[in-house]
PDB file of C-alpha atoms in Angstrom:
ATOM      1  CA  ASP A 565      26.017  25.591 -33.291  1.00 56.00           C
ATOM      2  CA  GLY A 566      22.269  26.236 -32.983  1.00 66.00           C
ATOM      3  CA  GLY A 567      20.432  28.602 -35.201  1.00 94.00           C
ATOM      4  CA  ILE A 568      18.220  29.204 -38.152  1.00 96.00           C
ATOM      5  CA  THR A 569      19.610  28.981 -41.663  1.00 96.00           C
ATOM      6  CA  GLN A 570      18.229  30.390 -44.851  1.00 96.00           C
ATOM      7  CA  SER A 571      19.605  29.612 -48.252  1.00 90.00           C
ATOM      8  CA  PRO A 572      20.572  30.947 -50.636  1.00 91.00           C
ATOM      9  CA  LYS A 573      21.451  34.490 -49.570  1.00 93.00           C
ATOM     10  CA  TYR A 574      20.851  35.876 -53.060  1.00 95.00           C
ATOM     11  CA  LEU A 575      18.564  34.362 -55.687  1.00 94.00           C
ATOM     12  CA  PHE A 576      17.794  35.422 -59.219  1.00 94.00           C
ATOM     13  CA  ARG A 577      14.917  34.023 -61.216  1.00 92.00           C
ATOM     14  CA  LYS A 578      13.167  34.736 -64.461  1.00 92.00           C
ATOM     15  CA  GLU A 579       9.623  35.980 -64.399  1.00 91.00           C
ATOM     16  CA  GLY A 580       7.098  33.148 -64.552  1.00 90.00           C
ATOM     17  CA  GLN A 581       9.263  30.607 -62.729  1.00 92.00           C
ATOM     18  CA  ASN A 582       8.459  29.170 -59.334  1.00 94.00           C
ATOM     19  CA  VAL A 583      11.250  29.332 -56.777  1.00 95.00           C
ATOM     20  CA  THR A 584      11.657  27.697 -53.376  1.00 96.00           C
ATOM     21  CA  LEU A 585      13.446  29.350 -50.469  1.00 96.00           C
ATOM     22  CA  SER A 586      14.939  27.122 -47.806  1.00 96.00           C
ATOM     23  CA  CYS A 587      14.629  27.618 -44.045  1.00 97.00           C
ATOM     24  CA  GLU A 588      16.074  25.175 -41.515  1.00 97.00           C
ATOM     25  CA  GLN A 589      16.322  25.466 -37.736  1.00 97.00           C
ATOM     26  CA  ASN A 590      17.991  23.250 -35.143  1.00 96.00           C
ATOM     27  CA  LEU A 591      16.599  25.098 -32.140  1.00 96.00           C
ATOM     28  CA  ASN A 592      13.806  22.580 -31.590  1.00 95.00           C
ATOM     29  CA  HIS A 593      11.260  25.367 -32.004  1.00 95.00           C
ATOM     30  CA  ASP A 594       7.633  24.531 -32.719  1.00 95.00           C
ATOM     31  CA  ALA A 595       6.689  27.799 -34.417  1.00 94.00           C
ATOM     32  CA  MET A 596       8.080  29.085 -37.701  1.00 96.00           C
ATOM     33  CA  TYR A 597       7.309  32.137 -39.812  1.00 96.00           C
ATOM     34  CA  TRP A 598       7.947  33.673 -43.197  1.00 97.00           C
ATOM     35  CA  TYR A 599       8.051  37.450 -43.575  1.00 96.00           C
ATOM     36  CA  ARG A 600       8.528  39.656 -46.591  1.00 97.00           C
ATOM     37  CA  GLN A 601      10.386  42.965 -46.370  1.00 95.00           C
ATOM     38  CA  ASP A 602      10.414  45.570 -49.130  1.00 92.00           C
ATOM     39  CA  PRO A 603      12.976  48.425 -49.184  1.00 83.00           C
ATOM     40  CA  GLY A 604      12.363  50.827 -46.333  1.00 76.00           C
ATOM     41  CA  GLN A 605       9.341  48.847 -45.213  1.00 80.00           C
ATOM     42  CA  GLY A 606       8.358  46.738 -42.245  1.00 88.00           C
ATOM     43  CA  LEU A 607       7.920  42.986 -42.040  1.00 93.00           C
ATOM     44  CA  ARG A 608       4.757  41.536 -43.474  1.00 93.00           C
ATOM     45  CA  LEU A 609       3.687  38.042 -42.492  1.00 93.00           C
ATOM     46  CA  ILE A 610       3.299  35.566 -45.349  1.00 96.00           C
ATOM     47  CA  TYR A 611       2.720  32.227 -43.612  1.00 96.00           C
ATOM     48  CA  TYR A 612       3.231  30.784 -40.160  1.00 94.00           C
ATOM     49  CA  SER A 613       3.239  27.366 -38.596  1.00 95.00           C
ATOM     50  CA  GLN A 614       2.493  26.479 -34.995  1.00 92.00           C
ATOM     51  CA  ILE A 615       3.572  22.881 -35.245  1.00 91.00           C
ATOM     52  CA  VAL A 616       4.687  20.290 -37.747  1.00 92.00           C
ATOM     53  CA  ASN A 617       2.114  19.431 -40.442  1.00 93.00           C
ATOM     54  CA  ASP A 618       0.191  22.613 -39.731  1.00 94.00           C
ATOM     55  CA  PHE A 619       0.465  26.082 -41.261  1.00 96.00           C
ATOM     56  CA  GLN A 620      -1.736  29.147 -41.679  1.00 94.00           C
ATOM     57  CA  LYS A 621      -1.922  32.082 -44.060  1.00 94.00           C
ATOM     58  CA  GLY A 622      -0.608  35.403 -42.877  1.00 92.00           C
ATOM     59  CA  ASP A 623      -1.489  38.850 -44.174  1.00 90.00           C
ATOM     60  CA  ILE A 624      -0.022  38.473 -47.684  1.00 94.00           C
ATOM     61  CA  ALA A 625      -0.201  34.753 -48.549  1.00 96.00           C
ATOM     62  CA  GLU A 626      -1.428  35.144 -52.139  1.00 96.00           C
ATOM     63  CA  GLY A 627       1.111  33.798 -54.615  1.00 96.00           C
ATOM     64  CA  TYR A 628       3.038  31.852 -51.973  1.00 97.00           C
ATOM     65  CA  SER A 629       2.917  28.304 -50.634  1.00 97.00           C
ATOM     66  CA  VAL A 630       4.634  26.484 -47.763  1.00 98.00           C
ATOM     67  CA  SER A 631       4.993  23.046 -46.246  1.00 98.00           C
ATOM     68  CA  ARG A 632       5.914  21.838 -42.753  1.00 98.00           C
ATOM     69  CA  GLU A 633       6.666  18.148 -43.101  1.00 97.00           C
ATOM     70  CA  LYS A 634       9.486  18.269 -40.558  1.00 97.00           C
ATOM     71  CA  LYS A 635       9.834  20.310 -37.402  1.00 97.00           C
ATOM     72  CA  GLU A 636      13.183  21.657 -38.583  1.00 97.00           C
ATOM     73  CA  SER A 637      12.137  22.792 -42.040  1.00 98.00           C
ATOM     74  CA  PHE A 638       9.681  25.366 -43.401  1.00 98.00           C
ATOM     75  CA  PRO A 639      10.351  26.000 -47.114  1.00 98.00           C
ATOM     76  CA  LEU A 640       8.591  28.830 -48.938  1.00 98.00           C
ATOM     77  CA  THR A 641       7.663  28.618 -52.616  1.00 97.00           C
ATOM     78  CA  VAL A 642       7.199  31.854 -54.501  1.00 96.00           C
ATOM     79  CA  THR A 643       4.918  31.007 -57.391  1.00 94.00           C
ATOM     80  CA  SER A 644       4.444  32.720 -60.720  1.00 89.00           C
ATOM     81  CA  ALA A 645       1.122  34.011 -59.366  1.00 88.00           C
ATOM     82  CA  GLN A 646       2.943  36.416 -57.037  1.00 89.00           C
ATOM     83  CA  LYS A 647       2.730  39.773 -58.818  1.00 89.00           C
ATOM     84  CA  ASN A 648       5.774  41.468 -57.278  1.00 92.00           C
ATOM     85  CA  PRO A 649       8.091  38.741 -55.963  1.00 94.00           C
ATOM     86  CA  THR A 650      11.294  40.792 -55.783  1.00 95.00           C
ATOM     87  CA  ALA A 651      11.906  41.359 -52.065  1.00 96.00           C
ATOM     88  CA  PHE A 652      13.908  40.362 -49.009  1.00 97.00           C
ATOM     89  CA  TYR A 653      12.469  37.205 -47.411  1.00 98.00           C
ATOM     90  CA  LEU A 654      13.022  36.464 -43.742  1.00 97.00           C
ATOM     91  CA  CYS A 655      12.347  33.187 -41.967  1.00 98.00           C
ATOM     92  CA  ALA A 656      11.995  33.071 -38.194  1.00 96.00           C
ATOM     93  CA  SER A 657      11.307  30.539 -35.479  1.00 96.00           C
ATOM     94  CA  SER A 658      10.237  30.657 -31.847  1.00 94.00           C
ATOM     95  CA  VAL A 659       9.607  28.160 -29.061  1.00 93.00           C
ATOM     96  CA  ARG A 660       5.883  28.632 -29.549  1.00 86.00           C
ATOM     97  CA  LEU A 661       3.696  30.975 -31.550  1.00 80.00           C
ATOM     98  CA  SER A 662       3.230  33.775 -29.048  1.00 75.00           C
ATOM     99  CA  ASN A 663       4.935  35.313 -26.044  1.00 76.00           C
ATOM    100  CA  THR A 664       8.394  34.080 -26.987  1.00 87.00           C
ATOM    101  CA  GLU A 665      11.166  35.794 -28.873  1.00 92.00           C
ATOM    102  CA  ALA A 666      11.665  35.092 -32.537  1.00 94.00           C
ATOM    103  CA  PHE A 667      15.025  34.144 -34.002  1.00 96.00           C
ATOM    104  CA  PHE A 668      15.616  35.187 -37.585  1.00 97.00           C
ATOM    105  CA  GLY A 669      17.648  33.719 -40.379  1.00 97.00           C
ATOM    106  CA  GLN A 670      20.010  35.862 -42.460  1.00 96.00           C
ATOM    107  CA  GLY A 671      17.367  36.320 -45.127  1.00 96.00           C
ATOM    108  CA  THR A 672      17.150  35.600 -48.853  1.00 97.00           C
ATOM    109  CA  ARG A 673      17.163  38.472 -51.306  1.00 96.00           C
ATOM    110  CA  LEU A 674      15.083  37.377 -54.300  1.00 96.00           C
ATOM    111  CA  THR A 675      15.282  39.255 -57.579  1.00 95.00           C
ATOM    112  CA  VAL A 676      12.949  38.343 -60.399  1.00 92.00           C
ATOM    113  CA  VAL A 677      13.885  39.657 -63.815  1.00 89.00           C
TER     114      VAL A 677
ATOM    115  CA  GLY B1461      -7.564  42.718 -37.504  1.00 55.00           C
ATOM    116  CA  GLN B1462      -5.059  44.173 -35.117  1.00 59.00           C
ATOM    117  CA  GLN B1463      -2.684  46.782 -36.402  1.00 76.00           C
ATOM    118  CA  VAL B1464       0.587  47.801 -34.842  1.00 85.00           C
ATOM    119  CA  MET B1465       1.632  51.292 -35.871  1.00 89.00           C
ATOM    120  CA  GLN B1466       4.997  52.901 -35.286  1.00 94.00           C
ATOM    121  CA  ILE B1467       6.088  56.518 -35.428  1.00 95.00           C
ATOM    122  CA  PRO B1468       8.128  58.143 -36.702  1.00 96.00           C
ATOM    123  CA  GLN B1469       8.990  56.204 -39.848  1.00 93.00           C
ATOM    124  CA  TYR B1470      12.390  57.900 -40.108  1.00 95.00           C
ATOM    125  CA  GLN B1471      14.510  59.804 -37.602  1.00 97.00           C
ATOM    126  CA  HIS B1472      17.834  61.527 -38.138  1.00 97.00           C
ATOM    127  CA  VAL B1473      19.732  62.643 -35.039  1.00 97.00           C
ATOM    128  CA  GLN B1474      23.149  64.058 -34.282  1.00 98.00           C
ATOM    129  CA  GLU B1475      25.381  61.726 -32.331  1.00 98.00           C
ATOM    130  CA  GLY B1476      24.786  62.351 -28.648  1.00 98.00           C
ATOM    131  CA  GLU B1477      21.147  63.351 -29.043  1.00 98.00           C
ATOM    132  CA  ASP B1478      18.318  61.269 -27.656  1.00 98.00           C
ATOM    133  CA  PHE B1479      15.885  59.226 -29.762  1.00 98.00           C
ATOM    134  CA  THR B1480      12.416  57.842 -29.117  1.00 98.00           C
ATOM    135  CA  THR B1481      10.160  55.594 -31.188  1.00 98.00           C
ATOM    136  CA  TYR B1482       6.534  54.900 -30.350  1.00 98.00           C
ATOM    137  CA  CYS B1483       4.390  51.866 -30.988  1.00 97.00           C
ATOM    138  CA  ASN B1484       0.586  51.837 -30.835  1.00 95.00           C
ATOM    139  CA  SER B1485      -1.812  48.922 -31.120  1.00 92.00           C
ATOM    140  CA  SER B1486      -5.495  49.018 -31.926  1.00 87.00           C
ATOM    141  CA  THR B1487      -6.093  46.265 -29.360  1.00 88.00           C
ATOM    142  CA  THR B1488      -4.692  45.290 -25.992  1.00 90.00           C
ATOM    143  CA  LEU B1489      -1.502  43.268 -26.224  1.00 90.00           C
ATOM    144  CA  SER B1490      -0.541  40.411 -23.930  1.00 90.00           C
ATOM    145  CA  ASN B1491       3.089  41.359 -24.512  1.00 93.00           C
ATOM    146  CA  ILE B1492       5.226  43.477 -26.782  1.00 95.00           C
ATOM    147  CA  GLN B1493       8.652  42.751 -28.191  1.00 96.00           C
ATOM    148  CA  TRP B1494      11.300  45.048 -29.641  1.00 98.00           C
ATOM    149  CA  TYR B1495      13.781  44.158 -32.369  1.00 97.00           C
ATOM    150  CA  LYS B1496      16.673  45.936 -34.060  1.00 98.00           C
ATOM    151  CA  GLN B1497      17.674  45.414 -37.671  1.00 97.00           C
ATOM    152  CA  ARG B1498      21.047  46.778 -38.773  1.00 96.00           C
ATOM    153  CA  PRO B1499      21.361  47.884 -42.411  1.00 93.00           C
ATOM    154  CA  GLY B1500      21.606  44.797 -44.604  1.00 90.00           C
ATOM    155  CA  GLY B1501      20.968  42.513 -41.640  1.00 94.00           C
ATOM    156  CA  HIS B1502      18.147  40.623 -40.032  1.00 96.00           C
ATOM    157  CA  PRO B1503      16.009  41.579 -37.014  1.00 96.00           C
ATOM    158  CA  VAL B1504      17.512  40.746 -33.649  1.00 97.00           C
ATOM    159  CA  PHE B1505      15.446  40.479 -30.476  1.00 96.00           C
ATOM    160  CA  LEU B1506      16.067  43.186 -27.886  1.00 98.00           C
ATOM    161  CA  ILE B1507      13.469  42.722 -25.165  1.00 97.00           C
ATOM    162  CA  GLN B1508       9.965  41.617 -24.249  1.00 96.00           C
ATOM    163  CA  LEU B1509       7.565  43.533 -22.004  1.00 97.00           C
ATOM    164  CA  VAL B1510       4.639  41.776 -20.384  1.00 95.00           C
ATOM    165  CA  LYS B1511       3.277  43.760 -17.466  1.00 96.00           C
ATOM    166  CA  SER B1512       1.140  46.891 -17.598  1.00 97.00           C
ATOM    167  CA  GLY B1513       3.311  49.973 -16.999  1.00 97.00           C
ATOM    168  CA  GLU B1514       6.506  47.928 -17.163  1.00 97.00           C
ATOM    169  CA  VAL B1515       9.802  49.738 -17.678  1.00 98.00           C
ATOM    170  CA  LYS B1516      13.019  47.938 -18.572  1.00 98.00           C
ATOM    171  CA  LYS B1517      16.479  49.303 -19.235  1.00 98.00           C
ATOM    172  CA  GLN B1518      19.396  48.000 -21.249  1.00 97.00           C
ATOM    173  CA  LYS B1519      22.318  50.396 -20.846  1.00 97.00           C
ATOM    174  CA  ARG B1520      21.247  53.487 -22.827  1.00 98.00           C
ATOM    175  CA  LEU B1521      17.953  51.926 -24.005  1.00 98.00           C
ATOM    176  CA  THR B1522      14.742  52.312 -22.003  1.00 98.00           C
ATOM    177  CA  PHE B1523      11.615  50.366 -22.930  1.00 98.00           C
ATOM    178  CA  GLN B1524       8.137  51.141 -21.626  1.00 98.00           C
ATOM    179  CA  PHE B1525       4.812  49.318 -21.870  1.00 98.00           C
ATOM    180  CA  GLY B1526       1.736  51.472 -21.433  1.00 97.00           C
ATOM    181  CA  GLU B1527      -0.708  51.090 -18.569  1.00 96.00           C
ATOM    182  CA  ALA B1528      -3.447  49.993 -20.966  1.00 95.00           C
ATOM    183  CA  LYS B1529      -1.036  47.621 -22.739  1.00 94.00           C
ATOM    184  CA  LYS B1530      -1.838  49.219 -26.085  1.00 94.00           C
ATOM    185  CA  ASN B1531       1.286  51.288 -26.554  1.00 96.00           C
ATOM    186  CA  SER B1532       4.998  51.090 -25.995  1.00 98.00           C
ATOM    187  CA  SER B1533       8.098  53.187 -26.480  1.00 98.00           C
ATOM    188  CA  LEU B1534      11.826  52.764 -26.916  1.00 98.00           C
ATOM    189  CA  HIS B1535      14.075  55.613 -25.823  1.00 98.00           C
ATOM    190  CA  ILE B1536      17.797  55.769 -26.545  1.00 98.00           C
ATOM    191  CA  THR B1537      19.866  58.223 -24.519  1.00 98.00           C
ATOM    192  CA  ALA B1538      22.911  59.858 -26.096  1.00 98.00           C
ATOM    193  CA  THR B1539      22.824  58.017 -29.394  1.00 98.00           C
ATOM    194  CA  GLN B1540      25.961  56.550 -30.904  1.00 97.00           C
ATOM    195  CA  THR B1541      26.720  55.556 -34.485  1.00 96.00           C
ATOM    196  CA  THR B1542      26.343  51.932 -33.435  1.00 97.00           C
ATOM    197  CA  ASP B1543      22.645  52.607 -32.770  1.00 98.00           C
ATOM    198  CA  VAL B1544      21.976  53.007 -36.503  1.00 98.00           C
ATOM    199  CA  GLY B1545      19.305  50.660 -37.813  1.00 97.00           C
ATOM    200  CA  THR B1546      15.588  50.054 -37.906  1.00 96.00           C
ATOM    201  CA  TYR B1547      13.737  49.415 -34.666  1.00 97.00           C
ATOM    202  CA  PHE B1548      10.587  47.319 -34.763  1.00 97.00           C
ATOM    203  CA  CYS B1549       7.965  46.581 -32.174  1.00 96.00           C
ATOM    204  CA  ALA B1550       6.005  43.341 -32.481  1.00 94.00           C
ATOM    205  CA  GLY B1551       3.053  41.801 -30.730  1.00 90.00           C
ATOM    206  CA  PRO B1552       0.760  38.782 -30.899  1.00 88.00           C
ATOM    207  CA  SER B1553      -2.102  39.235 -33.323  1.00 80.00           C
ATOM    208  CA  GLY B1554      -5.008  37.280 -34.739  1.00 74.00           C
ATOM    209  CA  SER B1555      -6.734  34.139 -33.583  1.00 72.00           C
ATOM    210  CA  ALA B1556      -3.484  32.181 -33.322  1.00 67.00           C
ATOM    211  CA  ARG B1557      -1.616  35.080 -31.696  1.00 78.00           C
ATOM    212  CA  GLN B1558       0.985  35.066 -34.422  1.00 83.00           C
ATOM    213  CA  LEU B1559       3.787  37.644 -34.188  1.00 86.00           C
ATOM    214  CA  THR B1560       2.908  40.828 -36.077  1.00 87.00           C
ATOM    215  CA  PHE B1561       5.463  43.571 -36.617  1.00 91.00           C
ATOM    216  CA  GLY B1562       5.049  47.303 -36.665  1.00 91.00           C
ATOM    217  CA  SER B1563       6.241  49.316 -39.644  1.00 91.00           C
ATOM    218  CA  GLY B1564       9.530  50.182 -37.953  1.00 94.00           C
ATOM    219  CA  THR B1565      11.484  53.374 -37.288  1.00 96.00           C
ATOM    220  CA  GLN B1566      14.678  53.825 -39.271  1.00 96.00           C
ATOM    221  CA  LEU B1567      17.283  55.646 -37.182  1.00 97.00           C
ATOM    222  CA  THR B1568      20.205  57.491 -38.729  1.00 97.00           C
ATOM    223  CA  VAL B1569      22.885  58.886 -36.426  1.00 97.00           C
ATOM    224  CA  LEU B1570      25.008  61.662 -37.892  1.00 95.00           C
ATOM    225  CA  PRO B1571      28.565  61.851 -36.546  1.00 89.00           C
TER     226      PRO B1571
END
């Protein structure tokens, strides 16, 4: 069953701790993305990757880090430097970076207390 | 950098009324995509428009891409409660043409 999987669905962390969100796809897509969504807001791009071992900062990369060591995986680390980490995080993938539809995971709702 | 703006931000309609959301880009787009996000869910792809002036229909949904390829619209005829959600447009942006989303229009359909 092909798709894109994010885990966990809900995540609670204490302030000052780093946390890593998982994103795995078995669609054989080259491009992957991380977006942040705040209540009632749109999707803001955090990081994106065109191909394995390559990634670029999006519009709001500060306080976040990523890696792309495997084509299937694009984990996002929310560091303690991120001022307001509580949000809904969405991972997506597409065949290539532009001109192709994006498939989204179910999202991870991160709450930092 | 490129910005993709959507209006309105919120829209409440009575069931059976029509609904339209508009998307405007500061630069010409090679294509535009539309997504729907149900409450508590994730965005799901609806359609992609590529050609100038293109019009596509999906049942009660009509999508248009402007002649200048800088604006687009989504029109829903005779809304139903199943149409509830947030509708986003998205287009390629930046040097790598990464997918950038508009701010979205949240549609509420009152029974």
